[in-house]
Amino acid sequence: MQNQDIIKIIENLKGRRDYEEKKASKLGFTSLYNYFEDKILKEKKVIEDKSKESQEIKNDNDLKNKENKRCNCC
């Protein structure tokens, strides 16, 4: 099953198509479709990693704030 987004990207390359084909072949991809599929998957992974990282930072900050809420007299 082919992703329509990738097909649209390839159709809209116009003058950059030769450049992207050379780049894909240098990186070892057999087709432009495989190259763009891999590229999109990597971008999604980066976005997911950033969101996980920001969620971890938020959780760490929440824990620190809870610890600091104690009064000093106890």
N, CA, C and O atoms as a CHARMM CRD file, in Angstrom:
* protein
*
  296
    1    1 MET  N      0.84700  -1.18300   0.00000 PROA 1      0.00000
    2    1 MET  CA     0.00000   0.00000   0.00000 PROA 1      0.00000
    3    1 MET  C      0.89100   1.24500   0.00000 PROA 1      0.00000
    4    1 MET  O      1.79100   1.37700   0.82900 PROA 1      0.00000
    5    2 GLN  N      0.63500   2.12300  -0.91200 PROA 2      0.00000
    6    2 GLN  CA     1.47100   3.31000  -1.03000 PROA 2      0.00000
    7    2 GLN  C      0.79800   4.49800  -0.35300 PROA 2      0.00000
    8    2 GLN  O     -0.41700   4.67800  -0.43200 PROA 2      0.00000
    9    3 ASN  N      1.60700   5.28800   0.30100 PROA 3      0.00000
   10    3 ASN  CA     1.14300   6.47200   0.99400 PROA 3      0.00000
   11    3 ASN  C      0.94600   7.59800  -0.02800 PROA 3      0.00000
   12    3 ASN  O      1.86900   7.93900  -0.76700 PROA 3      0.00000
   13    4 GLN  N     -0.24100   8.16200  -0.06400 PROA 4      0.00000
   14    4 GLN  CA    -0.55500   9.21000  -1.03600 PROA 4      0.00000
   15    4 GLN  C      0.25800  10.48400  -0.78200 PROA 4      0.00000
   16    4 GLN  O      0.56400  11.21500  -1.72300 PROA 4      0.00000
   17    5 ASP  N      0.60700  10.75400   0.46700 PROA 5      0.00000
   18    5 ASP  CA     1.41300  11.93900   0.77500 PROA 5      0.00000
   19    5 ASP  C      2.78900  11.85200   0.11500 PROA 5      0.00000
   20    5 ASP  O      3.29500  12.83800  -0.42200 PROA 5      0.00000
   21    6 ILE  N      3.37900  10.67200   0.16300 PROA 6      0.00000
   22    6 ILE  CA     4.70300  10.48600  -0.43600 PROA 6      0.00000
   23    6 ILE  C      4.61400  10.62900  -1.95800 PROA 6      0.00000
   24    6 ILE  O      5.48800  11.23100  -2.58300 PROA 6      0.00000
   25    7 ILE  N      3.57400  10.08300  -2.53700 PROA 7      0.00000
   26    7 ILE  CA     3.38700  10.18700  -3.98100 PROA 7      0.00000
   27    7 ILE  C      3.22800  11.65400  -4.39600 PROA 7      0.00000
   28    7 ILE  O      3.77500  12.07000  -5.41700 PROA 7      0.00000
   29    8 LYS  N      2.48600  12.43400  -3.61400 PROA 8      0.00000
   30    8 LYS  CA     2.31600  13.86000  -3.90500 PROA 8      0.00000
   31    8 LYS  C      3.64200  14.60800  -3.80100 PROA 8      0.00000
   32    8 LYS  O      3.93300  15.48600  -4.61400 PROA 8      0.00000
   33    9 ILE  N      4.43600  14.25800  -2.80400 PROA 9      0.00000
   34    9 ILE  CA     5.74400  14.89800  -2.63400 PROA 9      0.00000
   35    9 ILE  C      6.61200  14.63600  -3.86700 PROA 9      0.00000
   36    9 ILE  O      7.25400  15.54700  -4.39000 PROA 9      0.00000
   37   10 ILE  N      6.62300  13.39500  -4.31900 PROA 10     0.00000
   38   10 ILE  CA     7.43300  13.03200  -5.48400 PROA 10     0.00000
   39   10 ILE  C      6.93200  13.75200  -6.73500 PROA 10     0.00000
   40   10 ILE  O      7.73700  14.20800  -7.54800 PROA 10     0.00000
   41   11 GLU  N      5.62600  13.85600  -6.89600 PROA 11     0.00000
   42   11 GLU  CA     5.06700  14.54100  -8.06500 PROA 11     0.00000
   43   11 GLU  C      5.40300  16.02400  -8.07100 PROA 11     0.00000
   44   11 GLU  O      5.54400  16.61700  -9.14100 PROA 11     0.00000
   45   12 ASN  N      5.53500  16.63300  -6.90600 PROA 12     0.00000
   46   12 ASN  CA     5.78300  18.07000  -6.80500 PROA 12     0.00000
   47   12 ASN  C      7.26500  18.44400  -6.79600 PROA 12     0.00000
   48   12 ASN  O      7.59300  19.61600  -6.61400 PROA 12     0.00000
   49   13 LEU  N      8.16100  17.48500  -6.98500 PROA 13     0.00000
   50   13 LEU  CA     9.58900  17.78600  -6.95400 PROA 13     0.00000
   51   13 LEU  C     10.02800  18.64600  -8.13100 PROA 13     0.00000
   52   13 LEU  O     10.85700  19.53900  -7.96100 PROA 13     0.00000
   53   14 LYS  N      9.50200  18.40100  -9.29600 PROA 14     0.00000
   54   14 LYS  CA     9.82200  19.13200 -10.52200 PROA 14     0.00000
   55   14 LYS  C     11.32300  19.18300 -10.75900 PROA 14     0.00000
   56   14 LYS  O     11.91400  18.15000 -11.07300 PROA 14     0.00000
   57   15 GLY  N     11.96100  20.32500 -10.62500 PROA 15     0.00000
   58   15 GLY  CA    13.37800  20.48900 -10.93200 PROA 15     0.00000
   59   15 GLY  C     14.31300  19.84200  -9.94100 PROA 15     0.00000
   60   15 GLY  O     15.48000  19.61800 -10.26300 PROA 15     0.00000
   61   16 ARG  N     13.84700  19.53600  -8.75400 PROA 16     0.00000
   62   16 ARG  CA    14.70000  18.92700  -7.73400 PROA 16     0.00000
   63   16 ARG  C     14.70300  17.40200  -7.81000 PROA 16     0.00000
   64   16 ARG  O     15.40900  16.74500  -7.04600 PROA 16     0.00000
   65   17 ARG  N     13.92500  16.84300  -8.71900 PROA 17     0.00000
   66   17 ARG  CA    13.78300  15.38500  -8.79600 PROA 17     0.00000
   67   17 ARG  C     15.12700  14.70200  -9.04600 PROA 17     0.00000
   68   17 ARG  O     15.44400  13.71600  -8.38100 PROA 17     0.00000
   69   18 ASP  N     15.92000  15.20600  -9.99100 PROA 18     0.00000
   70   18 ASP  CA    17.22300  14.60300 -10.27800 PROA 18     0.00000
   71   18 ASP  C     18.12200  14.63900  -9.04500 PROA 18     0.00000
   72   18 ASP  O     18.80100  13.66300  -8.72800 PROA 18     0.00000
   73   19 TYR  N     18.11600  15.77200  -8.36100 PROA 19     0.00000
   74   19 TYR  CA    18.93100  15.92000  -7.15900 PROA 19     0.00000
   75   19 TYR  C     18.51800  14.88800  -6.10400 PROA 19     0.00000
   76   19 TYR  O     19.37100  14.22200  -5.51700 PROA 19     0.00000
   77   20 GLU  N     17.21500  14.76000  -5.86700 PROA 20     0.00000
   78   20 GLU  CA    16.72000  13.83000  -4.86000 PROA 20     0.00000
   79   20 GLU  C     16.99000  12.38000  -5.26100 PROA 20     0.00000
   80   20 GLU  O     17.27700  11.55200  -4.39700 PROA 20     0.00000
   81   21 GLU  N     16.90600  12.05900  -6.54600 PROA 21     0.00000
   82   21 GLU  CA    17.21000  10.70400  -7.01200 PROA 21     0.00000
   83   21 GLU  C     18.67700  10.36600  -6.76900 PROA 21     0.00000
   84   21 GLU  O     18.99200   9.26200  -6.32600 PROA 21     0.00000
   85   22 LYS  N     19.57700  11.30600  -7.05300 PROA 22     0.00000
   86   22 LYS  CA    21.00500  11.08200  -6.81100 PROA 22     0.00000
   87   22 LYS  C     21.27300  10.89500  -5.32500 PROA 22     0.00000
   88   22 LYS  O     22.03900  10.01900  -4.92400 PROA 22     0.00000
   89   23 LYS  N     20.63800  11.72200  -4.52300 PROA 23     0.00000
   90   23 LYS  CA    20.82400  11.64200  -3.07900 PROA 23     0.00000
   91   23 LYS  C     20.32100  10.30300  -2.53900 PROA 23     0.00000
   92   23 LYS  O     20.97000   9.68000  -1.69800 PROA 23     0.00000
   93   24 ALA  N     19.16400   9.86900  -3.03000 PROA 24     0.00000
   94   24 ALA  CA    18.59200   8.59000  -2.59800 PROA 24     0.00000
   95   24 ALA  C     19.49800   7.42500  -2.99400 PROA 24     0.00000
   96   24 ALA  O     19.70200   6.49500  -2.21300 PROA 24     0.00000
   97   25 SER  N     20.03400   7.48100  -4.19900 PROA 25     0.00000
   98   25 SER  CA    20.90200   6.38400  -4.64600 PROA 25     0.00000
   99   25 SER  C     22.21300   6.36800  -3.86600 PROA 25     0.00000
  100   25 SER  O     22.74700   5.29400  -3.58700 PROA 25     0.00000
  101   26 LYS  N     22.73700   7.53300  -3.51100 PROA 26     0.00000
  102   26 LYS  CA    23.95000   7.60200  -2.69200 PROA 26     0.00000
  103   26 LYS  C     23.72700   6.97900  -1.32500 PROA 26     0.00000
  104   26 LYS  O     24.61700   6.33500  -0.76900 PROA 26     0.00000
  105   27 LEU  N     22.53300   7.17700  -0.79200 PROA 27     0.00000
  106   27 LEU  CA    22.21600   6.64300   0.53100 PROA 27     0.00000
  107   27 LEU  C     21.78100   5.18100   0.48400 PROA 27     0.00000
  108   27 LEU  O     21.54500   4.57200   1.52800 PROA 27     0.00000
  109   28 GLY  N     21.67300   4.61800  -0.70900 PROA 28     0.00000
  110   28 GLY  CA    21.39500   3.20100  -0.84000 PROA 28     0.00000
  111   28 GLY  C     19.93300   2.83400  -1.00900 PROA 28     0.00000
  112   28 GLY  O     19.57600   1.66600  -0.85400 PROA 28     0.00000
  113   29 PHE  N     19.08900   3.78200  -1.31700 PROA 29     0.00000
  114   29 PHE  CA    17.67400   3.50100  -1.52600 PROA 29     0.00000
  115   29 PHE  C     17.44600   3.11400  -2.98400 PROA 29     0.00000
  116   29 PHE  O     18.08600   3.65000  -3.88900 PROA 29     0.00000
  117   30 THR  N     16.52100   2.17300  -3.19700 PROA 30     0.00000
  118   30 THR  CA    16.25800   1.69100  -4.55400 PROA 30     0.00000
  119   30 THR  C     15.29600   2.59100  -5.30800 PROA 30     0.00000
  120   30 THR  O     15.25900   2.56400  -6.53800 PROA 30     0.00000
  121   31 SER  N     14.51200   3.39000  -4.58600 PROA 31     0.00000
  122   31 SER  CA    13.55000   4.26700  -5.25600 PROA 31     0.00000
  123   31 SER  C     13.35100   5.53300  -4.44400 PROA 31     0.00000
  124   31 SER  O     13.68100   5.59500  -3.25900 PROA 31     0.00000
  125   32 LEU  N     12.80400   6.53600  -5.10800 PROA 32     0.00000
  126   32 LEU  CA    12.48400   7.78000  -4.41200 PROA 32     0.00000
  127   32 LEU  C     11.42700   7.54500  -3.34000 PROA 32     0.00000
  128   32 LEU  O     11.46000   8.15900  -2.27400 PROA 32     0.00000
  129   33 TYR  N     10.49500   6.65300  -3.63500 PROA 33     0.00000
  130   33 TYR  CA     9.42100   6.36500  -2.67300 PROA 33     0.00000
  131   33 TYR  C     10.01300   5.85900  -1.35800 PROA 33     0.00000
  132   33 TYR  O      9.64200   6.33800  -0.28700 PROA 33     0.00000
  133   34 ASN  N     10.92500   4.90000  -1.43200 PROA 34     0.00000
  134   34 ASN  CA    11.56100   4.36600  -0.22100 PROA 34     0.00000
  135   34 ASN  C     12.33800   5.44700   0.51900 PROA 34     0.00000
  136   34 ASN  O     12.32600   5.49400   1.74900 PROA 34     0.00000
  137   35 TYR  N     13.00800   6.30800  -0.22400 PROA 35     0.00000
  138   35 TYR  CA    13.78500   7.39100   0.37700 PROA 35     0.00000
  139   35 TYR  C     12.89500   8.34600   1.16300 PROA 35     0.00000
  140   35 TYR  O     13.19200   8.68100   2.30900 PROA 35     0.00000
  141   36 PHE  N     11.79900   8.78400   0.53800 PROA 36     0.00000
  142   36 PHE  CA    10.91200   9.72200   1.22300 PROA 36     0.00000
  143   36 PHE  C     10.14900   9.05500   2.35900 PROA 36     0.00000
  144   36 PHE  O      9.84400   9.70100   3.36100 PROA 36     0.00000
  145   37 GLU  N      9.84300   7.79100   2.21500 PROA 37     0.00000
  146   37 GLU  CA     9.17500   7.06400   3.29100 PROA 37     0.00000
  147   37 GLU  C     10.07100   7.02900   4.52900 PROA 37     0.00000
  148   37 GLU  O      9.61400   7.28000   5.64400 PROA 37     0.00000
  149   38 ASP  N     11.34900   6.71400   4.32100 PROA 38     0.00000
  150   38 ASP  CA    12.30300   6.68200   5.41700 PROA 38     0.00000
  151   38 ASP  C     12.48700   8.07100   6.02600 PROA 38     0.00000
  152   38 ASP  O     12.56400   8.21800   7.24500 PROA 38     0.00000
  153   39 LYS  N     12.55400   9.07400   5.17600 PROA 39     0.00000
  154   39 LYS  CA    12.73800  10.45100   5.62700 PROA 39     0.00000
  155   39 LYS  C     11.57200  10.90000   6.51700 PROA 39     0.00000
  156   39 LYS  O     11.78700  11.52700   7.55400 PROA 39     0.00000
  157   40 ILE  N     10.35000  10.58000   6.11300 PROA 40     0.00000
  158   40 ILE  CA     9.16800  10.95400   6.89300 PROA 40     0.00000
  159   40 ILE  C      9.13300  10.20500   8.21900 PROA 40     0.00000
  160   40 ILE  O      8.78600  10.78400   9.24800 PROA 40     0.00000
  161   41 LEU  N      9.48900   8.91800   8.20300 PROA 41     0.00000
  162   41 LEU  CA     9.51300   8.14100   9.44600 PROA 41     0.00000
  163   41 LEU  C     10.52500   8.70900  10.43600 PROA 41     0.00000
  164   41 LEU  O     10.26200   8.76000  11.63800 PROA 41     0.00000
  165   42 LYS  N     11.67500   9.13200   9.93500 PROA 42     0.00000
  166   42 LYS  CA    12.69100   9.72800  10.80400 PROA 42     0.00000
  167   42 LYS  C     12.19800  11.04200  11.40800 PROA 42     0.00000
  168   42 LYS  O     12.44100  11.31500  12.58300 PROA 42     0.00000
  169   43 GLU  N     11.51000  11.85200  10.61100 PROA 43     0.00000
  170   43 GLU  CA    10.98000  13.12100  11.11800 PROA 43     0.00000
  171   43 GLU  C      9.93800  12.87800  12.20400 PROA 43     0.00000
  172   43 GLU  O      9.90900  13.58800  13.20900 PROA 43     0.00000
  173   44 LYS  N      9.08400  11.88000  12.00700 PROA 44     0.00000
  174   44 LYS  CA     8.06900  11.55400  13.01300 PROA 44     0.00000
  175   44 LYS  C      8.72400  11.07700  14.30300 PROA 44     0.00000
  176   44 LYS  O      8.28000  11.42100  15.39800 PROA 44     0.00000
  177   45 LYS  N      9.78500  10.28200  14.16600 PROA 45     0.00000
  178   45 LYS  CA    10.48100   9.77900  15.34400 PROA 45     0.00000
  179   45 LYS  C     11.11600  10.92300  16.13300 PROA 45     0.00000
  180   45 LYS  O     11.07200  10.92900  17.36300 PROA 45     0.00000
  181   46 VAL  N     11.69900  11.87800  15.43600 PROA 46     0.00000
  182   46 VAL  CA    12.31400  13.03300  16.10200 PROA 46     0.00000
  183   46 VAL  C     11.26100  13.82000  16.87900 PROA 46     0.00000
  184   46 VAL  O     11.50600  14.24600  18.00800 PROA 46     0.00000
  185   47 ILE  N     10.09500  14.01300  16.27700 PROA 47     0.00000
  186   47 ILE  CA     9.01600  14.74400  16.93500 PROA 47     0.00000
  187   47 ILE  C      8.54600  13.99000  18.17700 PROA 47     0.00000
  188   47 ILE  O      8.31200  14.60200  19.22000 PROA 47     0.00000
  189   48 GLU  N      8.40800  12.66600  18.07600 PROA 48     0.00000
  190   48 GLU  CA     7.98400  11.86300  19.21200 PROA 48     0.00000
  191   48 GLU  C      9.02300  11.91700  20.32700 PROA 48     0.00000
  192   48 GLU  O      8.66800  12.02900  21.50100 PROA 48     0.00000
  193   49 ASP  N     10.30000  11.83900  19.97100 PROA 49     0.00000
  194   49 ASP  CA    11.36300  11.90200  20.97300 PROA 49     0.00000
  195   49 ASP  C     11.35600  13.23300  21.70600 PROA 49     0.00000
  196   49 ASP  O     11.54200  13.27700  22.92200 PROA 49     0.00000
  197   50 LYS  N     11.14100  14.32000  20.97200 PROA 50     0.00000
  198   50 LYS  CA    11.09300  15.63600  21.60100 PROA 50     0.00000
  199   50 LYS  C      9.91300  15.75000  22.54700 PROA 50     0.00000
  200   50 LYS  O     10.03700  16.33900  23.62100 PROA 50     0.00000
  201   51 SER  N      8.77300  15.19800  22.16600 PROA 51     0.00000
  202   51 SER  CA     7.60100  15.28000  23.03400 PROA 51     0.00000
  203   51 SER  C      7.80000  14.42800  24.28200 PROA 51     0.00000
  204   51 SER  O      7.38200  14.82300  25.37100 PROA 51     0.00000
  205   52 LYS  N      8.43400  13.26000  24.13700 PROA 52     0.00000
  206   52 LYS  CA     8.72700  12.42100  25.30500 PROA 52     0.00000
  207   52 LYS  C      9.69700  13.13400  26.24300 PROA 52     0.00000
  208   52 LYS  O      9.53300  13.11100  27.46300 PROA 52     0.00000
  209   53 GLU  N     10.70400  13.76200  25.65600 PROA 53     0.00000
  210   53 GLU  CA    11.70400  14.46900  26.45200 PROA 53     0.00000
  211   53 GLU  C     11.07500  15.62500  27.21400 PROA 53     0.00000
  212   53 GLU  O     11.36800  15.83100  28.39200 PROA 53     0.00000
  213   54 SER  N     10.21400  16.37600  26.54500 PROA 54     0.00000
  214   54 SER  CA     9.56800  17.49800  27.21800 PROA 54     0.00000
  215   54 SER  C      8.62300  17.00000  28.30500 PROA 54     0.00000
  216   54 SER  O      8.47900  17.64800  29.34200 PROA 54     0.00000
  217   55 GLN  N      7.98200  15.86200  28.08300 PROA 55     0.00000
  218   55 GLN  CA     7.09200  15.29000  29.10000 PROA 55     0.00000
  219   55 GLN  C      7.90000  14.84500  30.31400 PROA 55     0.00000
  220   55 GLN  O      7.46500  15.03800  31.44900 PROA 55     0.00000
  221   56 GLU  N      9.08100  14.24800  30.08800 PROA 56     0.00000
  222   56 GLU  CA     9.93600  13.83700  31.19700 PROA 56     0.00000
  223   56 GLU  C     10.41600  15.04200  31.98600 PROA 56     0.00000
  224   56 GLU  O     10.44800  15.00400  33.21600 PROA 56     0.00000
  225   57 ILE  N     10.78500  16.10100  31.30100 PROA 57     0.00000
  226   57 ILE  CA    11.22900  17.32000  31.97600 PROA 57     0.00000
  227   57 ILE  C     10.10100  17.89600  32.81400 PROA 57     0.00000
  228   57 ILE  O     10.31900  18.33400  33.94300 PROA 57     0.00000
  229   58 LYS  N      8.91100  17.89600  32.26900 PROA 58     0.00000
  230   58 LYS  CA     7.75700  18.41000  33.00600 PROA 58     0.00000
  231   58 LYS  C      7.49800  17.56800  34.24800 PROA 58     0.00000
  232   58 LYS  O      7.22500  18.11200  35.31800 PROA 58     0.00000
  233   59 ASN  N      7.58000  16.25100  34.11800 PROA 59     0.00000
  234   59 ASN  CA     7.36700  15.37700  35.27100 PROA 59     0.00000
  235   59 ASN  C      8.43600  15.60000  36.33500 PROA 59     0.00000
  236   59 ASN  O      8.12800  15.61700  37.52600 PROA 59     0.00000
  237   60 ASP  N      9.69000  15.77300  35.91700 PROA 60     0.00000
  238   60 ASP  CA    10.76900  16.03500  36.86400 PROA 60     0.00000
  239   60 ASP  C     10.53900  17.35100  37.59900 PROA 60     0.00000
  240   60 ASP  O     10.75100  17.43700  38.80900 PROA 60     0.00000
  241   61 ASN  N     10.10500  18.37700  36.86500 PROA 61     0.00000
  242   61 ASN  CA     9.84300  19.66500  37.49300 PROA 61     0.00000
  243   61 ASN  C      8.67700  19.57400  38.47200 PROA 61     0.00000
  244   61 ASN  O      8.70800  20.21100  39.52500 PROA 61     0.00000
  245   62 ASP  N      7.65800  18.79900  38.14400 PROA 62     0.00000
  246   62 ASP  CA     6.52600  18.60900  39.04700 PROA 62     0.00000
  247   62 ASP  C      6.96200  17.94200  40.34300 PROA 62     0.00000
  248   62 ASP  O      6.51200  18.32600  41.42300 PROA 62     0.00000
  249   63 LEU  N      7.84100  16.93800  40.24000 PROA 63     0.00000
  250   63 LEU  CA     8.33300  16.26000  41.43300 PROA 63     0.00000
  251   63 LEU  C      9.15600  17.20400  42.29900 PROA 63     0.00000
  252   63 LEU  O      9.03200  17.19100  43.52400 PROA 63     0.00000
  253   64 LYS  N      9.98700  18.01700  41.67600 PROA 64     0.00000
  254   64 LYS  CA    10.79800  18.96900  42.43200 PROA 64     0.00000
  255   64 LYS  C      9.90900  19.98700  43.13700 PROA 64     0.00000
  256   64 LYS  O     10.17000  20.35200  44.28300 PROA 64     0.00000
  257   65 ASN  N      8.86700  20.44200  42.46200 PROA 65     0.00000
  258   65 ASN  CA     7.95900  21.40900  43.06800 PROA 65     0.00000
  259   65 ASN  C      7.20500  20.80300  44.24100 PROA 65     0.00000
  260   65 ASN  O      6.96100  21.49200  45.23200 PROA 65     0.00000
  261   66 LYS  N      6.83500  19.54800  44.15600 PROA 66     0.00000
  262   66 LYS  CA     6.14800  18.88300  45.27500 PROA 66     0.00000
  263   66 LYS  C      7.05700  18.75200  46.46100 PROA 66     0.00000
  264   66 LYS  O      6.61700  18.93100  47.59700 PROA 66     0.00000
  265   67 GLU  N      8.33300  18.43900  46.23100 PROA 67     0.00000
  266   67 GLU  CA     9.28800  18.32400  47.32600 PROA 67     0.00000
  267   67 GLU  C      9.53000  19.67500  47.99300 PROA 67     0.00000
  268   67 GLU  O      9.73700  19.71600  49.20500 PROA 67     0.00000
  269   68 ASN  N      9.51300  20.74400  47.27400 PROA 68     0.00000
  270   68 ASN  CA     9.78300  22.05400  47.80500 PROA 68     0.00000
  271   68 ASN  C      8.58400  22.65500  48.53500 PROA 68     0.00000
  272   68 ASN  O      8.73300  23.69900  49.17000 PROA 68     0.00000
  273   69 LYS  N      7.43300  22.05800  48.47400 PROA 69     0.00000
  274   69 LYS  CA     6.25200  22.60600  49.11500 PROA 69     0.00000
  275   69 LYS  C      6.20700  22.34700  50.62500 PROA 69     0.00000
  276   69 LYS  O      5.35600  22.91200  51.31200 PROA 69     0.00000
  277   70 ARG  N      7.07400  21.53500  51.13900 PROA 70     0.00000
  278   70 ARG  CA     7.08900  21.28400  52.58300 PROA 70     0.00000
  279   70 ARG  C      7.54000  22.53000  53.32800 PROA 70     0.00000
  280   70 ARG  O      8.33100  23.33200  52.83100 PROA 70     0.00000
  281   71 CYS  N      7.02700  22.65900  54.49700 PROA 71     0.00000
  282   71 CYS  CA     7.46400  23.80500  55.30500 PROA 71     0.00000
  283   71 CYS  C      8.76600  23.45900  56.01800 PROA 71     0.00000
  284   71 CYS  O      9.07700  22.28100  56.19100 PROA 71     0.00000
  285   72 ASN  N      9.50900  24.43600  56.42300 PROA 72     0.00000
  286   72 ASN  CA    10.82700  24.22300  57.02000 PROA 72     0.00000
  287   72 ASN  C     10.74900  23.90400  58.51500 PROA 72     0.00000
  288   72 ASN  O     11.75100  23.52000  59.11900 PROA 72     0.00000
  289   73 CYS  N      9.61600  24.05500  59.08800 PROA 73     0.00000
  290   73 CYS  CA     9.52000  23.85400  60.53700 PROA 73     0.00000
  291   73 CYS  C      9.37100  22.38500  60.91900 PROA 73     0.00000
  292   73 CYS  O      9.51800  22.07000  62.10000 PROA 73     0.00000
  293   74 CYS  N      9.09500  21.49100  60.02000 PROA 74     0.00000
  294   74 CYS  CA     8.86000  20.07700  60.36300 PROA 74     0.00000
  295   74 CYS  C     10.12000  19.26600  60.32900 PROA 74     0.00000
  296   74 CYS  O     10.08700  18.06400  60.59300 PROA 74     0.00000
